[in-house]
Amino acid sequence: VKGAGSGKASVFDFGYGVDYSLRDRLNARLQASGILQDVTVVNGKAKQEFRLALQGNAAYGLTSWLNLEGDLYVMPFGAPIGSGGRLSPMKRIFDLLLGLTASVVLAMPVLMVALLVRLTSPGPALYWSDRVGRHNKLFRMPKFRSMRVGTPAVATHLLADPNAYLTPIGSFLRKSSLDELPQLWSILAGDMSFVGPRPALFNQQDLIELRTRQGVHELVPGLTGWAQINGRDELPIPDKVRLDVEYLQRQSLGLDTRILWLTFVKVIRRDGITH
């Protein structure tokens, strides 16, 4: 997939296996969105090639409109990023004030959870993992240990049987999100924010690459984010990145406050958690 700015529109080329009904379905989806300027089709020997001209920056929503078959994801390369990734002094002040307040209020629960982790399984209370931060710089992120010592350092969904690695209280910690509390340290240290894209593991190359192409790597990773309140564990990676891009373009203290409130509601309901 290639993308480039073209006047007031963004132009994209992509290929797809021979399917002469795709043009009609593609037109229907994009016309309904109100962002289509023009579409042309060139039939090659092995594929159909489409050129789309989309209004302005509307191409950021392209992924959702082109997910026609469940496995067709189009991520626009070279789309304009704008100024969405710049750090806001007010956001940092907000993080510090809320982080210090939360650290004091949650000090006793944090100590109790740490003690329970140590008493219920061998190993340390905290698990430190290498995560990808702003500008793709690695940092060490703490969580309360919910997996047994020796669990492979990969995303949970890549484990053959994640439940086999959970500690006796691991499932409770994850479903209640109590395992995330130590990340208050990362927020105070400036490695994370309360709201932003969830930090990728150092070896999640597919997620890191897509975020970098879309400019999401300019954002400080967060304790929660727009993707977390719109699906969390249930979302495939392209959909997560699409939501990260939406946050990149719309971020504000008002949106952050809304995300924090919706996160609280989802944690209480235990929505979107698969492990």
Coordinates of C-alpha atoms in Angstrom, one line a residue:
V1 CA 0.0 0.0 0.0
K2 CA 1.4 3.4 -0.9
G3 CA -0.1 6.8 0.0
A4 CA 0.9 10.4 -0.9
G5 CA -0.6 13.8 -0.5
S6 CA -2.2 15.2 -3.7
G7 CA -3.4 18.7 -3.4
K8 CA -6.4 18.8 -1.0
A9 CA -6.8 15.0 -1.2
S10 CA -4.8 12.0 -0.2
V11 CA -4.3 9.4 -2.9
F12 CA -3.8 5.7 -2.2
D13 CA -2.9 2.7 -4.4
F14 CA -3.5 -0.9 -3.3
G15 CA -3.8 -4.3 -4.8
Y16 CA -6.3 -7.1 -4.3
G17 CA -6.8 -10.6 -5.7
V18 CA -9.0 -10.8 -8.8
D19 CA -12.6 -10.1 -7.5
Y20 CA -14.7 -8.1 -9.9
S21 CA -17.4 -7.5 -7.3
L22 CA -14.9 -5.7 -4.9
R23 CA -15.2 -2.4 -6.8
D24 CA -18.9 -2.2 -6.2
R25 CA -18.6 -3.1 -2.5
L26 CA -15.7 -0.7 -2.1
N27 CA -17.7 2.1 -3.7
A28 CA -20.7 1.4 -1.5
R29 CA -18.6 1.6 1.7
L30 CA -16.7 4.7 0.8
Q31 CA -19.7 6.6 -0.7
A32 CA -21.5 5.9 2.6
S33 CA -18.6 7.5 4.5
G34 CA -18.9 10.7 2.6
I35 CA -15.1 10.9 2.2
L36 CA -14.7 9.5 -1.3
Q37 CA -13.5 11.9 -4.0
D38 CA -12.8 9.5 -6.8
V39 CA -12.0 5.8 -7.4
T40 CA -10.5 4.3 -10.6
V41 CA -9.8 0.6 -11.3
V42 CA -7.0 -0.8 -13.4
N43 CA -7.2 -4.6 -14.1
G44 CA -3.8 -6.2 -14.2
K45 CA -2.9 -9.8 -14.9
A46 CA -3.1 -11.0 -11.4
K47 CA -4.9 -8.3 -9.5
Q48 CA -7.1 -5.3 -9.6
E49 CA -5.5 -2.0 -8.6
F50 CA -7.5 0.8 -7.1
R51 CA -6.6 4.4 -6.8
L52 CA -8.6 6.3 -4.1
A53 CA -8.7 10.0 -3.7
L54 CA -10.0 10.8 -0.2
Q55 CA -10.9 14.2 1.2
G56 CA -8.1 15.8 3.3
N57 CA -7.0 13.7 6.3
A58 CA -10.0 11.5 6.1
A59 CA -7.7 8.7 5.1
Y60 CA -7.0 8.0 8.7
G61 CA -10.3 6.2 8.9
L62 CA -9.4 4.1 5.8
T63 CA -8.8 0.9 7.8
S64 CA -12.4 0.6 9.0
W65 CA -14.0 1.3 5.6
L66 CA -11.8 -1.2 3.8
N67 CA -12.1 -4.1 6.2
L68 CA -14.4 -5.8 3.7
E69 CA -13.4 -9.4 4.0
G70 CA -12.3 -9.5 7.6
D71 CA -8.6 -9.9 6.6
L72 CA -8.2 -7.0 4.2
Y73 CA -6.5 -4.2 6.2
V74 CA -5.2 -1.1 4.4
M75 CA -2.9 1.2 6.4
P76 CA -2.1 4.4 4.6
F77 CA 1.7 5.0 4.3
G78 CA 3.0 8.6 4.3
A79 CA -0.2 10.2 5.5
P80 CA 0.3 13.6 7.1
I81 CA 0.7 13.4 10.8
G82 CA 0.1 17.0 11.8
S83 CA 1.1 18.2 15.3
G84 CA -0.8 15.5 17.2
G85 CA 2.3 14.0 18.6
R86 CA 3.7 17.1 20.4
L87 CA 3.9 17.0 24.1
S88 CA 1.6 19.2 26.1
P89 CA 2.9 20.8 29.3
M90 CA -0.6 20.8 30.7
K91 CA -0.8 17.0 30.1
R92 CA 2.5 16.5 32.0
I93 CA 1.2 18.6 34.9
F94 CA -2.0 16.7 34.9
D95 CA -0.1 13.4 35.0
L96 CA 2.1 14.6 37.9
L97 CA -0.8 15.9 40.0
L98 CA -3.0 12.9 39.5
G99 CA -0.1 10.5 39.8
L100 CA 1.0 11.9 43.2
T101 CA -2.5 12.0 44.5
A102 CA -3.1 8.4 43.4
S103 CA 0.1 7.2 44.9
V104 CA -0.9 8.5 48.3
V105 CA -4.5 7.2 48.1
L106 CA -3.5 3.8 46.8
A107 CA -0.4 3.3 48.9
M108 CA -2.1 0.8 51.2
P109 CA -3.8 -1.3 48.5
V110 CA -0.5 -1.4 46.6
L111 CA 1.3 -2.8 49.7
M112 CA -1.5 -5.4 50.2
V113 CA -1.4 -6.6 46.6
A114 CA 2.4 -6.8 46.7
L115 CA 2.1 -9.0 49.9
L116 CA -0.5 -11.2 48.3
V117 CA 1.6 -11.8 45.2
R118 CA 4.6 -12.8 47.3
L119 CA 2.5 -15.1 49.6
T120 CA 0.6 -17.0 46.8
S121 CA 3.5 -17.8 44.4
P122 CA 7.3 -18.0 44.4
G123 CA 9.1 -15.0 43.0
P124 CA 9.1 -11.2 43.3
A125 CA 6.0 -9.1 43.6
L126 CA 6.9 -7.0 40.6
Y127 CA 7.6 -8.1 37.0
W128 CA 9.6 -5.6 35.0
S129 CA 9.3 -5.8 31.2
D130 CA 11.0 -4.0 28.3
R131 CA 8.5 -1.7 26.7
V132 CA 8.5 0.7 23.8
G133 CA 8.1 4.3 24.8
R134 CA 8.0 7.6 22.9
H135 CA 10.1 7.7 19.8
N136 CA 10.4 3.9 20.1
K137 CA 12.9 4.2 23.0
L138 CA 12.8 1.2 25.4
F139 CA 12.0 1.6 29.1
R140 CA 11.4 -0.8 32.0
M141 CA 7.7 -1.0 33.0
P142 CA 6.6 -2.6 36.3
K143 CA 3.5 -4.6 36.8
F144 CA 2.4 -6.8 39.7
R145 CA 3.4 -10.3 38.7
S146 CA 0.3 -12.3 37.5
M147 CA 2.3 -15.0 35.7
R148 CA 4.6 -17.7 37.1
V149 CA 8.3 -17.1 37.0
G150 CA 9.7 -18.4 33.8
T151 CA 6.8 -17.5 31.6
P152 CA 7.9 -16.6 28.0
A153 CA 8.2 -12.8 27.5
V154 CA 5.6 -12.6 24.7
A155 CA 2.1 -11.0 24.4
T156 CA -0.4 -13.1 26.4
H157 CA -2.4 -14.1 23.3
L158 CA 0.6 -15.7 21.8
L159 CA 0.9 -18.3 24.6
A160 CA -0.6 -21.7 23.8
D161 CA -2.5 -21.8 27.1
P162 CA -2.2 -18.5 29.0
N163 CA -4.2 -19.9 32.0
A164 CA -1.5 -22.5 32.6
Y165 CA 1.0 -19.7 33.4
L166 CA -1.3 -17.6 35.7
T167 CA -0.5 -17.4 39.5
P168 CA -3.3 -18.3 41.9
I169 CA -4.4 -14.6 42.0
G170 CA -3.2 -13.8 38.5
S171 CA -6.6 -13.9 36.9
F172 CA -8.1 -11.7 39.5
L173 CA -5.2 -9.1 39.2
R174 CA -5.7 -8.9 35.5
K175 CA -9.5 -8.7 35.4
S176 CA -9.5 -6.1 38.1
S177 CA -6.5 -4.3 36.5
L178 CA -4.8 -4.2 39.9
D179 CA -1.6 -5.6 38.2
E180 CA -1.3 -2.2 36.5
L181 CA -1.0 -0.1 39.7
P182 CA 2.9 -0.1 39.8
Q183 CA 2.9 1.8 36.5
L184 CA 2.2 4.9 38.6
W185 CA 6.0 4.9 39.0
S186 CA 6.4 5.0 35.2
I187 CA 4.0 7.9 35.0
L188 CA 5.8 9.9 37.7
A189 CA 9.1 9.1 36.0
G190 CA 7.8 10.5 32.7
D191 CA 8.1 7.2 30.8
M192 CA 4.3 6.9 30.6
S193 CA 1.2 9.1 30.8
F194 CA -2.2 8.2 32.3
V195 CA -3.7 8.2 28.8
G196 CA -2.0 7.2 25.5
P197 CA -1.4 4.0 23.4
R198 CA -0.6 1.0 25.6
P199 CA 3.2 0.4 25.4
A200 CA 4.2 -2.4 23.1
L201 CA 6.5 -5.2 24.2
F202 CA 10.0 -4.9 22.7
N203 CA 9.3 -7.9 20.5
Q204 CA 5.9 -6.9 19.1
Q205 CA 7.4 -5.8 15.8
D206 CA 4.1 -5.8 13.8
L207 CA 2.5 -3.4 16.3
I208 CA 5.7 -1.2 16.6
E209 CA 6.0 -1.0 12.8
L210 CA 2.4 0.0 12.2
R211 CA 2.5 2.6 14.9
T212 CA 5.7 4.1 13.5
R213 CA 4.3 4.4 10.0
Q214 CA 1.3 6.3 11.4
G215 CA 3.2 8.6 13.7
V216 CA 1.8 7.0 16.9
H217 CA 5.3 6.5 18.2
E218 CA 5.4 10.3 18.8
L219 CA 3.0 9.8 21.7
V220 CA 3.9 9.0 25.3
P221 CA 2.4 5.5 26.0
G222 CA -0.4 5.4 28.5
L223 CA -1.8 3.4 31.5
T224 CA -5.1 3.4 29.4
G225 CA -6.1 4.7 26.0
W226 CA -8.7 5.1 23.3
A227 CA -8.1 1.5 22.1
Q228 CA -8.6 0.1 25.6
I229 CA -12.0 1.6 26.0
N230 CA -13.0 0.4 22.5
G231 CA -12.2 -3.3 22.8
R232 CA -9.0 -3.8 24.8
D233 CA -7.8 -7.5 24.5
E234 CA -10.4 -8.3 21.8
L235 CA -9.0 -5.9 19.1
P236 CA -6.7 -7.1 16.3
I237 CA -3.5 -5.1 15.9
P238 CA -4.6 -3.0 12.8
D239 CA -7.8 -1.9 14.7
K240 CA -5.7 -0.9 17.7
V241 CA -3.4 1.2 15.6
R242 CA -6.4 2.8 13.8
L243 CA -7.8 3.8 17.3
D244 CA -4.3 5.0 18.3
V245 CA -4.3 7.3 15.2
E246 CA -7.7 8.6 16.1
Y247 CA -6.4 9.6 19.6
L248 CA -3.3 11.1 18.0
Q249 CA -5.5 13.5 16.0
R250 CA -8.1 14.2 18.7
Q251 CA -6.1 14.3 21.9
S252 CA -7.0 16.8 24.6
L253 CA -7.3 17.0 28.3
G254 CA -11.1 16.8 27.9
L255 CA -10.7 13.5 25.9
D256 CA -8.2 12.2 28.4
T257 CA -10.7 12.8 31.2
R258 CA -13.4 11.0 29.3
I259 CA -11.1 8.0 28.6
L260 CA -10.2 7.8 32.3
W261 CA -13.8 7.8 33.3
L262 CA -14.8 5.2 30.7
T263 CA -11.8 3.1 31.8
F264 CA -13.0 3.1 35.4
V265 CA -16.4 1.9 34.2
K266 CA -15.0 -0.9 32.0
V267 CA -12.7 -2.1 34.9
I268 CA -15.7 -2.3 37.2
R269 CA -17.6 -4.2 34.5
R270 CA -14.5 -6.2 33.5
D271 CA -15.2 -5.6 29.8
G272 CA -12.9 -6.6 27.0
I273 CA -10.6 -8.8 29.0
T274 CA -9.8 -12.3 27.6
H275 CA -7.0 -13.5 30.0

